[in-house]
Tab-separated table of C-alpha atoms in Angstrom:
chain	number	residue	atom	x	y	z
A	208	MET	CA	45.398	-6.018	6.962
A	209	VAL	CA	44.131	-9.320	5.451
A	210	LEU	CA	40.862	-7.639	4.354
A	211	SER	CA	42.894	-4.655	2.803
A	212	ARG	CA	45.016	-7.219	0.757
A	213	ILE	CA	41.950	-9.284	-0.360
A	214	TRP	CA	40.177	-6.149	-1.375
A	215	SER	CA	43.231	-4.826	-3.362
A	216	ALA	CA	43.540	-8.238	-5.077
A	217	PHE	CA	40.055	-8.202	-6.034
A	218	ILE	CA	40.235	-4.891	-7.862
A	219	ILE	CA	43.687	-5.991	-9.482
A	220	VAL	CA	42.742	-9.246	-10.647
A	221	ALA	CA	39.511	-8.016	-12.074
A	222	ILE	CA	40.903	-5.302	-13.953
A	223	ILE	CA	43.751	-7.655	-15.296
A	224	VAL	CA	41.276	-10.346	-16.456
A	225	ALA	CA	39.111	-7.651	-18.223
A	226	SER	CA	42.186	-6.210	-19.938
A	227	ILE	CA	42.975	-9.754	-21.439
A	228	LYS	CA	39.479	-10.290	-22.624
A	229	TYR	CA	39.731	-6.630	-24.139
A	230	LEU	CA	42.853	-7.487	-26.038
A	231	PHE	CA	42.119	-11.064	-27.150
A	232	SER	CA	38.398	-11.242	-27.707
A	233	ASP	CA	36.244	-9.364	-30.144
A	234	ASN	CA	33.227	-9.977	-27.922
A	235	TYR	CA	34.586	-7.711	-25.004
A	236	LYS	CA	35.578	-4.443	-26.523
A	237	ALA	CA	33.068	-2.764	-24.302
A	238	ILE	CA	34.025	-4.376	-21.220
A	239	TYR	CA	35.428	-1.169	-19.584
A	240	ASN	CA	32.178	0.619	-20.039
A	241	ASP	CA	30.520	-2.471	-18.485
A	242	MET	CA	32.705	-2.272	-15.372
A	243	VAL	CA	32.291	1.527	-14.832
A	244	VAL	CA	28.772	2.726	-15.884
A	245	GLY	CA	27.117	-0.612	-17.087
A	246	LYS	CA	23.844	-1.537	-15.605
A	247	SER	CA	22.530	-4.966	-14.693
A	248	GLY	CA	20.315	-6.424	-17.422
A	249	ASP	CA	21.886	-4.130	-20.232
A	250	THR	CA	22.256	-5.747	-23.711
A	251	VAL	CA	25.760	-5.122	-24.987
A	252	GLN	CA	25.697	-5.356	-28.759
A	253	ILE	CA	28.900	-7.017	-30.175
A	254	ALA	CA	28.222	-7.504	-33.965
A	255	SER	CA	25.754	-8.298	-36.624
A	256	LYS	CA	26.784	-10.906	-38.841
A	257	LYS	CA	25.633	-13.209	-41.895
A	258	MET	CA	24.889	-16.780	-40.808
A	259	ALA	CA	27.635	-18.064	-43.346
A	260	GLU	CA	30.299	-16.049	-41.532
A	261	LEU	CA	29.956	-17.936	-38.354
A	262	ASN	CA	31.759	-21.363	-37.604
A	263	PRO	CA	29.873	-24.520	-38.406
A	264	GLU	CA	29.246	-25.328	-34.684
A	265	ILE	CA	27.268	-22.132	-34.160
A	266	GLN	CA	25.436	-22.361	-37.411
A	267	ASN	CA	24.166	-25.836	-36.491
A	268	ALA	CA	23.152	-24.654	-33.046
A	269	LEU	CA	21.268	-21.731	-34.437
A	270	ILE	CA	19.440	-23.978	-36.888
A	271	ALA	CA	18.207	-26.128	-33.969
A	272	ASN	CA	17.520	-22.940	-31.844
A	273	PRO	CA	17.313	-19.450	-33.107
A	274	ASN	CA	18.246	-18.051	-29.754
A	275	PHE	CA	21.569	-19.791	-28.682
A	276	ASP	CA	24.102	-18.802	-26.173
A	277	GLN	CA	27.718	-20.005	-25.895
A	278	ASN	CA	30.215	-18.903	-23.092
A	279	ARG	CA	27.791	-15.933	-22.064
A	280	VAL	CA	27.524	-14.582	-25.512
A	281	HIS	CA	24.100	-14.750	-27.176
A	282	TYR	CA	23.480	-15.547	-30.829
A	283	LYS	CA	19.931	-14.617	-32.306
A	284	THR	CA	18.975	-15.228	-35.851
A	285	ASP	CA	16.013	-13.939	-37.776
A	286	SER	CA	13.252	-16.135	-39.194
A	287	ALA	CA	15.064	-16.372	-42.613
A	288	LYS	CA	18.211	-17.701	-40.701
A	289	SER	CA	20.409	-15.235	-42.588
A	290	GLU	CA	21.273	-12.373	-40.269
A	291	VAL	CA	22.710	-13.049	-36.673
A	292	GLN	CA	22.710	-10.612	-33.881
A	293	ILE	CA	25.687	-11.134	-31.374
A	294	TYR	CA	25.285	-9.645	-27.876
A	295	ARG	CA	25.926	-10.171	-24.319
A	296	VAL	CA	23.692	-9.397	-21.224
A	297	GLN	CA	25.398	-7.736	-18.390
A	298	GLU	CA	24.759	-9.477	-15.065
A	299	THR	CA	25.509	-6.751	-12.460
A	300	ASP	CA	26.017	-2.914	-12.392
A	301	GLY	CA	29.229	-1.355	-12.902
A	302	VAL	CA	31.016	0.590	-10.093
A	303	ILE	CA	28.906	3.781	-10.419
A	304	GLY	CA	25.519	1.905	-10.120
A	305	THR	CA	26.855	-0.258	-7.446
A	306	SER	CA	27.915	2.670	-5.289
A	307	GLU	CA	24.408	4.017	-5.584
A	308	THR	CA	23.112	0.522	-4.647
A	309	ALA	CA	25.156	0.416	-1.562
A	310	VAL	CA	23.916	3.773	-0.376
A	311	LYS	CA	20.196	2.476	-1.114
A	312	ILE	CA	20.839	-0.457	0.923
A	313	CYS	CA	21.920	1.548	3.868
A	314	LEU	CA	18.923	3.792	3.321
A	315	GLY	CA	16.610	0.745	3.393
A	316	LEU	CA	18.242	-0.360	6.520
A	317	ILE	CA	17.513	2.845	8.392
A	318	GLY	CA	13.733	2.045	9.105
A	319	ILE	CA	14.552	-1.373	10.378
A	320	MET	CA	17.454	-0.454	12.413
A	321	THR	CA	15.523	2.472	13.968
A	322	LEU	CA	12.721	-0.028	14.812
A	323	PHE	CA	14.601	-2.788	16.544
A	324	MET	CA	17.351	-0.614	18.034
A	325	GLY	CA	14.566	1.360	19.502
A	326	PHE	CA	13.037	-1.667	21.233
A	327	MET	CA	16.559	-2.860	22.162
A	328	SER	CA	16.964	0.378	23.997
A	329	ILE	CA	13.712	-0.154	25.955
A	330	ALA	CA	14.890	-3.806	26.870
A	331	GLU	CA	18.225	-2.567	28.025
A	332	LYS	CA	16.779	0.155	30.358
A	333	ALA	CA	14.130	-2.382	31.682
A	334	GLY	CA	16.753	-5.071	32.427
A	335	GLY	CA	15.739	-7.625	29.830
A	336	ILE	CA	19.200	-7.843	28.140
A	337	ASN	CA	20.746	-8.650	31.512
A	338	LEU	CA	18.241	-11.308	32.127
A	339	LEU	CA	19.027	-12.888	28.682
A	340	SER	CA	22.709	-12.575	29.613
A	341	ARG	CA	22.265	-14.558	32.904
A	342	LEU	CA	20.459	-17.274	31.148
A	343	ILE	CA	23.062	-17.882	28.511
A	344	GLN	CA	26.091	-16.904	30.517
A	345	PRO	CA	27.126	-20.525	31.612
A	346	PHE	CA	27.572	-21.513	27.921
A	347	PHE	CA	28.796	-18.298	26.423
A	348	SER	CA	31.329	-17.619	28.987
A	349	LYS	CA	33.271	-20.744	27.906
A	350	LEU	CA	33.276	-19.560	24.184
A	351	PHE	CA	33.807	-15.892	25.231
A	352	PRO	CA	36.104	-16.153	28.263
A	353	GLU	CA	37.188	-12.374	28.018
A	354	ILE	CA	33.771	-11.142	28.642
A	355	PRO	CA	32.693	-10.371	32.180
A	356	LYS	CA	29.996	-12.444	33.953
A	357	ASN	CA	26.382	-11.243	32.824
A	358	HIS	CA	27.647	-8.656	30.577
A	359	PRO	CA	24.829	-7.496	28.238
A	360	SER	CA	26.600	-8.426	25.225
A	361	PHE	CA	25.548	-12.180	25.961
A	362	GLY	CA	21.861	-11.007	25.689
A	363	HIS	CA	22.652	-9.100	22.426
A	364	MET	CA	24.320	-12.164	20.829
A	365	LEU	CA	21.645	-14.549	21.915
A	366	LEU	CA	19.048	-12.307	20.092
A	367	ASN	CA	21.078	-12.307	17.025
A	368	PHE	CA	21.539	-16.019	16.880
A	369	SER	CA	17.909	-16.450	17.656
A	370	ALA	CA	16.889	-14.030	14.729
A	371	ASN	CA	19.150	-15.958	12.350
A	372	LEU	CA	17.844	-19.351	13.426
A	373	LEU	CA	14.360	-18.201	12.633
A	374	GLY	CA	15.394	-16.753	9.292
A	375	LEU	CA	14.521	-13.174	10.538
A	376	ASP	CA	17.309	-11.377	8.659
A	377	ASN	CA	15.810	-8.045	9.155
A	378	ALA	CA	15.963	-8.479	12.956
A	379	ALA	CA	19.267	-10.210	13.088
A	380	THR	CA	21.257	-7.148	11.641
A	381	PRO	CA	20.255	-4.653	14.229
A	382	PHE	CA	20.689	-7.145	17.027
A	383	GLY	CA	24.187	-8.245	15.648
A	384	LEU	CA	25.204	-4.625	15.294
A	385	LYS	CA	24.201	-3.940	18.854
A	386	ALA	CA	26.230	-6.932	19.990
A	387	MET	CA	29.285	-5.592	18.229
A	388	GLU	CA	28.908	-2.300	19.981
A	389	SER	CA	28.607	-3.896	23.295
A	390	LEU	CA	31.656	-6.023	22.538
A	391	GLN	CA	33.486	-2.919	21.375
A	392	THR	CA	33.121	-1.384	24.905
A	393	LEU	CA	35.325	-4.148	26.210
A	394	ASN	CA	37.834	-3.962	23.430
A	395	PRO	CA	41.154	-2.464	24.613
A	396	ASP	CA	42.258	-1.818	21.052
A	397	LYS	CA	39.407	0.080	19.281
A	398	GLU	CA	40.939	-0.565	15.723
A	399	ARG	CA	41.783	-4.121	16.299
A	400	ALA	CA	39.189	-6.923	16.391
A	401	SER	CA	38.940	-8.708	19.829
A	402	ASN	CA	38.925	-12.370	20.231
A	403	SER	CA	35.164	-12.163	21.401
A	404	GLN	CA	34.183	-10.115	18.247
A	405	ILE	CA	35.878	-12.536	16.032
A	406	MET	CA	34.171	-15.558	17.608
A	407	PHE	CA	30.681	-13.718	17.618
A	408	LEU	CA	31.125	-12.785	13.912
A	409	CYS	CA	32.134	-16.091	12.749
A	410	LEU	CA	29.232	-17.887	14.638
A	411	HIS	CA	26.974	-15.262	13.134
A	412	ALA	CA	28.207	-15.974	9.526
A	413	GLY	CA	27.650	-19.747	10.072
A	414	GLY	CA	24.056	-18.591	9.416
A	415	LEU	CA	22.367	-21.501	11.397
A	416	THR	CA	18.815	-21.424	9.952
A	417	LEU	CA	15.900	-23.620	11.055
A	418	ILE	CA	13.659	-23.041	7.924
A	419	PRO	CA	15.006	-21.286	4.727
A	420	VAL	CA	11.745	-19.579	4.077
A	421	SER	CA	12.839	-17.326	1.117
A	422	ILE	CA	14.579	-20.182	-0.673
A	423	ILE	CA	11.429	-22.468	-0.322
A	424	ALA	CA	9.376	-19.417	-1.684
A	425	ILE	CA	11.463	-18.960	-4.783
A	426	ARG	CA	11.481	-22.750	-5.572
A	427	ALA	CA	7.713	-22.888	-5.412
A	428	SER	CA	7.440	-19.821	-7.692
A	429	MET	CA	9.491	-21.643	-10.186
A	430	GLY	CA	7.384	-24.602	-10.289
A	431	SER	CA	9.085	-26.969	-7.961
A	432	ALA	CA	6.964	-30.002	-7.402
A	433	THR	CA	8.418	-30.431	-3.705
A	434	PRO	CA	9.859	-27.006	-2.875
A	435	THR	CA	10.371	-27.810	0.733
A	436	ASP	CA	12.573	-30.870	0.255
A	437	ILE	CA	15.758	-28.828	0.477
A	438	PHE	CA	15.043	-27.541	4.095
A	439	LEU	CA	16.748	-30.464	5.790
A	440	PRO	CA	20.006	-30.285	3.895
A	441	CYS	CA	19.895	-26.597	4.195
A	442	MET	CA	19.818	-26.963	8.203
A	443	ILE	CA	22.287	-29.637	8.311
A	444	ALA	CA	24.788	-27.649	6.091
A	445	THR	CA	24.189	-24.486	8.097
A	446	PHE	CA	24.707	-26.434	11.414
A	447	ALA	CA	28.011	-27.923	9.963
A	448	ALA	CA	29.309	-24.507	9.027
A	449	THR	CA	28.417	-22.955	12.310
A	450	MET	CA	30.141	-25.807	14.257
A	451	ALA	CA	33.075	-25.467	11.972
A	452	ALA	CA	33.290	-21.690	12.614
A	453	MET	CA	33.209	-22.457	16.510
A	454	ILE	CA	35.767	-25.127	16.233
A	455	ILE	CA	38.119	-22.974	13.850
A	456	VAL	CA	37.991	-19.879	16.070
A	457	SER	CA	38.428	-22.046	19.229
A	458	ILE	CA	41.591	-23.540	17.727
A	459	TYR	CA	42.941	-20.006	16.965
A	460	GLN	CA	41.973	-18.825	20.572
A	461	LYS	CA	42.974	-21.852	22.315
A	462	ILE	CA	39.492	-22.502	23.817
A	463	ASN	CA	38.842	-25.977	25.154
A	464	LEU	CA	35.288	-27.044	23.718
A	465	PHE	CA	35.320	-30.351	25.691
A	466	GLN	CA	33.825	-28.637	28.742
A	467	PRO	CA	30.565	-29.875	30.375
A	468	ALA	CA	28.827	-26.773	29.841
A	469	VAL	CA	29.578	-26.403	26.031
A	470	ILE	CA	28.888	-30.155	25.407
A	471	ALA	CA	25.480	-29.882	27.382
A	472	TYR	CA	24.451	-26.675	25.479
A	473	VAL	CA	25.375	-27.920	22.119
A	474	GLY	CA	23.896	-31.266	22.792
A	475	GLY	CA	20.709	-29.648	24.060
A	476	ILE	CA	20.487	-27.375	21.050
A	477	SER	CA	21.129	-30.246	18.722
A	478	VAL	CA	18.230	-32.418	20.462
A	479	ILE	CA	15.758	-29.541	20.089
A	480	VAL	CA	16.572	-28.893	16.395
A	481	GLY	CA	16.302	-32.596	15.682
A	482	LEU	CA	12.907	-32.943	17.323
A	483	LEU	CA	11.890	-29.974	15.287
A	484	VAL	CA	13.084	-31.442	12.141
A	485	VAL	CA	11.310	-34.746	12.979
A	486	TYR	CA	7.986	-32.623	13.220
A	487	LEU	CA	8.582	-30.358	10.152
A	488	VAL	CA	9.528	-33.126	7.835
A	489	ASN	CA	5.965	-34.414	8.204
A	490	LEU	CA	4.057	-31.279	7.427
A	491	THR	CA	2.837	-30.528	4.010
A	492	LYS	CA	4.123	-27.446	2.087
A	493	GLU	CA	1.130	-25.441	3.265
A	494	GLY	CA	1.771	-26.592	6.879
A	495	LEU	CA	5.335	-25.466	6.810
A	496	ASP	CA	4.605	-22.274	5.333
A	497	ASN	CA	2.113	-21.683	8.067
A	498	PHE	CA	4.290	-22.851	10.790
A	499	SER	CA	7.313	-20.658	9.513
A	500	MET	CA	5.127	-17.524	9.399
A	501	LEU	CA	3.550	-18.156	12.830
A	502	LEU	CA	7.132	-19.017	14.342
A	503	SER	CA	8.921	-15.950	12.866
A	504	ASN	CA	6.292	-13.265	13.049
A	505	GLY	CA	5.167	-14.591	16.424
A	506	ILE	CA	8.503	-14.490	17.872
A	507	ILE	CA	8.803	-10.790	16.749
A	508	LEU	CA	5.440	-9.772	18.299
A	509	LEU	CA	6.333	-11.784	21.487
A	510	ILE	CA	9.570	-10.002	21.912
A	511	PHE	CA	7.808	-6.539	21.374
A	512	PHE	CA	5.075	-7.618	23.978
A	513	ALA	CA	7.633	-8.842	26.469
A	514	ILE	CA	9.829	-5.704	26.325
A	515	VAL	CA	7.000	-3.247	26.497
A	516	LEU	CA	5.389	-5.172	29.357
A	517	GLY	CA	8.602	-5.378	31.416
A	518	ALA	CA	9.382	-1.775	30.770
A	519	VAL	CA	5.854	-0.655	32.010
A	520	TYR	CA	6.424	-3.057	35.153
A	521	LYS	CA	9.830	-1.371	35.786
A	522	LYS	CA	8.205	2.136	35.245
A	523	ILE	CA	10.313	2.981	32.348
A	524	ASN	CA	9.643	5.905	30.058
A	525	VAL	CA	9.034	3.709	27.183
A	526	PHE	CA	8.636	6.077	24.319
A	527	ASP	CA	11.710	8.240	25.238
A	528	ALA	CA	13.695	4.988	25.619
A	529	PHE	CA	12.663	3.858	22.128
A	530	ILE	CA	13.504	7.371	20.521
A	531	ASP	CA	16.869	7.160	22.186
A	532	GLY	CA	17.595	3.781	20.503
A	533	ALA	CA	16.103	4.715	17.205
A	534	LYS	CA	18.551	7.708	17.036
A	535	GLU	CA	21.415	5.288	17.493
A	536	GLY	CA	20.043	2.950	14.613
A	537	PHE	CA	19.861	5.922	12.269
A	538	TRP	CA	23.616	7.018	12.750
A	539	THR	CA	24.652	3.238	12.692
A	540	CYS	CA	23.287	3.093	9.238
A	541	VAL	CA	25.130	6.222	8.210
A	542	LYS	CA	28.420	4.952	9.712
A	543	ILE	CA	28.533	1.793	7.446
A	544	ILE	CA	28.029	3.394	4.156
A	545	PRO	CA	31.718	3.902	3.255
A	546	TYR	CA	32.539	0.254	4.247
A	547	LEU	CA	29.672	-1.112	2.148
A	548	VAL	CA	30.459	0.964	-0.845
A	549	GLY	CA	34.130	-0.211	-0.797
A	550	MET	CA	33.242	-3.687	-0.547
A	551	LEU	CA	30.415	-3.871	-3.139
A	552	ILE	CA	32.381	-1.873	-5.773
A	553	ALA	CA	35.255	-4.643	-5.535
A	554	ILE	CA	32.641	-7.265	-5.873
A	555	SER	CA	31.030	-5.651	-8.972
A	556	LEU	CA	34.609	-5.561	-10.661
A	557	LEU	CA	34.795	-9.120	-10.033
A	558	ARG	CA	31.494	-9.908	-11.743
A	559	THR	CA	31.562	-7.627	-14.605
A	560	SER	CA	35.204	-8.547	-15.524
A	561	GLY	CA	34.187	-12.366	-15.709
A	562	VAL	CA	36.615	-13.619	-13.011
A	563	PHE	CA	33.734	-15.884	-11.768
A	564	ASP	CA	33.137	-17.259	-15.224
A	565	VAL	CA	36.808	-18.233	-15.559
A	566	LEU	CA	36.887	-19.773	-12.153
A	567	ILE	CA	33.611	-21.966	-12.897
A	568	ASP	CA	34.949	-22.969	-16.335
A	569	GLY	CA	38.250	-24.028	-14.724
A	570	MET	CA	36.600	-26.000	-12.002
A	571	LYS	CA	34.379	-27.862	-14.523
A	572	TRP	CA	37.597	-28.682	-16.620
A	573	VAL	CA	39.366	-30.033	-13.567
A	574	ALA	CA	36.311	-32.018	-12.588
A	575	ALA	CA	36.102	-33.665	-15.947
A	576	VAL	CA	39.710	-34.573	-16.111
A	577	VAL	CA	39.897	-36.201	-12.891
A	578	GLY	CA	36.666	-38.203	-13.717
A	579	PHE	CA	34.343	-36.551	-11.373
A	580	ASP	CA	30.668	-36.125	-11.928
A	581	THR	CA	30.479	-32.581	-13.125
A	582	ARG	CA	26.974	-31.718	-12.461
A	583	PHE	CA	27.901	-30.257	-8.964
A	584	VAL	CA	29.958	-27.528	-10.644
A	585	ASP	CA	26.812	-26.144	-12.283
A	586	GLY	CA	25.525	-25.195	-8.889
A	587	LEU	CA	28.699	-23.823	-7.534
A	588	PRO	CA	28.214	-20.123	-8.860
A	589	THR	CA	25.904	-19.613	-6.024
A	590	ALA	CA	28.399	-20.798	-3.480
A	591	LEU	CA	31.300	-18.666	-4.914
A	592	ILE	CA	29.178	-15.448	-4.925
A	593	LYS	CA	27.440	-15.958	-1.713
A	594	PRO	CA	30.479	-14.739	0.582
A	595	LEU	CA	30.485	-11.742	-1.465
A	596	SER	CA	26.891	-10.844	-2.304
A	597	GLY	CA	23.675	-12.271	-1.021
A	598	SER	CA	21.563	-10.829	-3.801
A	599	GLY	CA	24.133	-11.920	-6.338
A	600	ALA	CA	23.871	-15.462	-5.106
A	601	ARG	CA	20.190	-15.364	-5.058
A	602	GLY	CA	20.400	-14.318	-8.798
A	603	MET	CA	22.929	-17.225	-9.421
A	604	MET	CA	20.452	-19.694	-7.629
A	605	VAL	CA	17.587	-18.532	-9.776
A	606	ASP	CA	19.445	-18.613	-12.946
A	607	THR	CA	20.532	-22.322	-12.104
A	608	MET	CA	16.842	-23.185	-11.703
A	609	GLN	CA	15.885	-21.450	-14.906
A	610	THR	CA	18.557	-23.389	-16.838
A	611	PHE	CA	18.413	-26.848	-15.357
A	612	GLY	CA	14.905	-26.823	-13.613
A	613	ALA	CA	13.960	-26.056	-10.043
A	614	ASP	CA	13.871	-29.852	-9.210
A	615	SER	CA	17.044	-30.848	-11.086
A	616	PHE	CA	20.086	-31.901	-9.037
A	617	GLN	CA	21.852	-28.685	-10.062
A	618	GLY	CA	18.704	-26.592	-9.026
A	619	ARG	CA	18.458	-28.208	-5.650
A	620	LEU	CA	22.302	-27.984	-5.006
A	621	ALA	CA	22.176	-24.213	-5.745
A	622	ALA	CA	19.312	-23.850	-3.202
A	623	VAL	CA	21.198	-25.760	-0.446
A	624	LEU	CA	24.278	-23.800	-1.115
A	625	GLN	CA	22.386	-20.468	-0.890
A	626	GLY	CA	21.139	-21.508	2.486
A	627	SER	CA	24.312	-23.004	3.799
A	628	SER	CA	26.097	-19.787	4.961
A	629	ASP	CA	26.092	-15.969	5.240
A	630	THR	CA	27.630	-13.450	3.153
A	631	THR	CA	31.098	-13.248	4.632
A	632	PHE	CA	32.421	-10.086	3.124
A	633	TYR	CA	29.430	-8.128	3.498
A	634	VAL	CA	29.035	-9.214	7.172
A	635	ILE	CA	32.635	-8.258	7.743
A	636	ALA	CA	32.197	-4.840	6.243
A	637	VAL	CA	29.092	-3.821	7.857
A	638	TYR	CA	29.653	-5.220	11.480
A	639	PHE	CA	33.284	-4.153	11.773
A	640	GLY	CA	32.533	-0.920	10.030
A	641	ALA	CA	29.883	-0.059	12.346
A	642	VAL	CA	32.420	-0.084	15.265
A	643	GLY	CA	35.453	1.182	13.328
A	644	ILE	CA	37.558	-2.004	13.357
A	645	LYS	CA	40.287	-1.742	10.809
A	646	ASN	CA	42.438	-4.883	11.729
A	647	THR	CA	40.394	-7.874	11.301
A	648	ARG	CA	43.018	-10.405	12.308
A	649	TYR	CA	42.135	-13.874	11.131
A	650	THR	CA	38.475	-13.422	10.833
A	651	VAL	CA	38.494	-13.713	6.979
A	652	THR	CA	40.448	-16.732	7.168
A	653	ALA	CA	38.268	-18.379	9.827
A	654	MET	CA	34.913	-17.476	8.195
A	655	LEU	CA	36.202	-18.653	4.609
A	656	LEU	CA	37.108	-21.859	6.063
A	657	ALA	CA	33.684	-22.331	7.813
A	658	ASP	CA	32.130	-21.292	4.322
A	659	LEU	CA	34.442	-24.030	2.673
A	660	VAL	CA	32.829	-26.565	5.158
A	661	GLY	CA	29.463	-25.480	4.454
A	662	ILE	CA	30.012	-25.876	0.572
A	663	ILE	CA	31.565	-29.351	1.006
A	664	THR	CA	28.736	-30.479	3.188
A	665	SER	CA	26.108	-29.044	0.941
A	666	VAL	CA	27.582	-30.956	-2.048
A	667	ILE	CA	27.629	-34.148	-0.195
A	668	LEU	CA	24.129	-33.877	1.084
A	669	ALA	CA	22.843	-33.015	-2.351
A	670	TYR	CA	24.539	-36.281	-3.734
A	671	ILE	CA	22.885	-38.116	-0.674
A	672	PHE	CA	19.370	-36.492	-0.981
A	673	PHE	CA	19.010	-35.787	-4.645
A	674	ALA	CA	21.396	-37.733	-6.819
């Protein structure tokens, strides 16, 4: 019900804001077209005016810079500075294009899903998942008290968390969906999220990542002198968001976290991560790149090797087991299409209507009024869009770096925010949609609170490390 209300609010608010812009601004007479059939990157022509017709502030800005923008509206003058073209650039697709994109995303997942679900099927039949479940059971049984001892869902969740930790997004999704399906077999109400499913999804959305490889690569491509300097703040922020998710859900579910097994496992993981950080901070950029590639790709190949070797030892029909799992992966992708389309079109309406612009401008005004340093607000668009769209947040991060510089405070903050959490609403739509969950209970609230902790931690760390 919560997700339904949020989804409805997204659409209603977006259309109301767009209507206000249409009625009271000459710059947005094409906004309804933008929201329905517009394409990302489209140039929306507003007007062509003489320089003298513009207000003095804009005239002075155009004299200094012939291609000037103000409040997302661009002004471009000719060499004689007499004619001025006024236009906007659309940031994202309208709902028609977004619907197509959602289907393309699911189609793109088919190959990855069939690959990893195929190997997952081999591992299950060979007993590998049960082995992982027994290894992690002392810790997970405290966080997931409703799951029977040595249930295979423990193994699926461990693989998902491990893939997230190593930045293996392509592997994390199939492992996560398999974990949700496994947890669904224990769910007495198939349309209502169980406590275990909520705890798993919130921990997953915390997005604990050791090395944010893609963010480092983007910073390097944009000319950063030290592209790896954000990895430590990113890791601390994701750790804080993950711990916040665990604590918040534990409060909802009345789980006692001060148990020896929980403290020992969390403390052990913290020590291991800390030792890795000590090692990694002393590496050069090239050394960090090589280490991350070796770790991530090597782990994938090691998993494949161990699964096949174990299946051969157990005399499993390896190829048939792979095909069985691959078929399941294909149909899982098909099932999530309606959920993904529904979520992405609501996000598209929010972005094309300018709701985010209103929020950012309002936050900057509030920060200025109370006397805060307003630099952090310029990095916040990444944080606001991240719960809704991973690609949208990445675009905002790149835009912030282009505007202020890859090594600016704002650019670094945007990078840390990009790596501080997962895409909350995308995760909810895909994971719950795959198993037919309609009542998400308090999942959205818990995940957004964890996101908030990640955002606050990221801002604080940015000031500590970069200000």
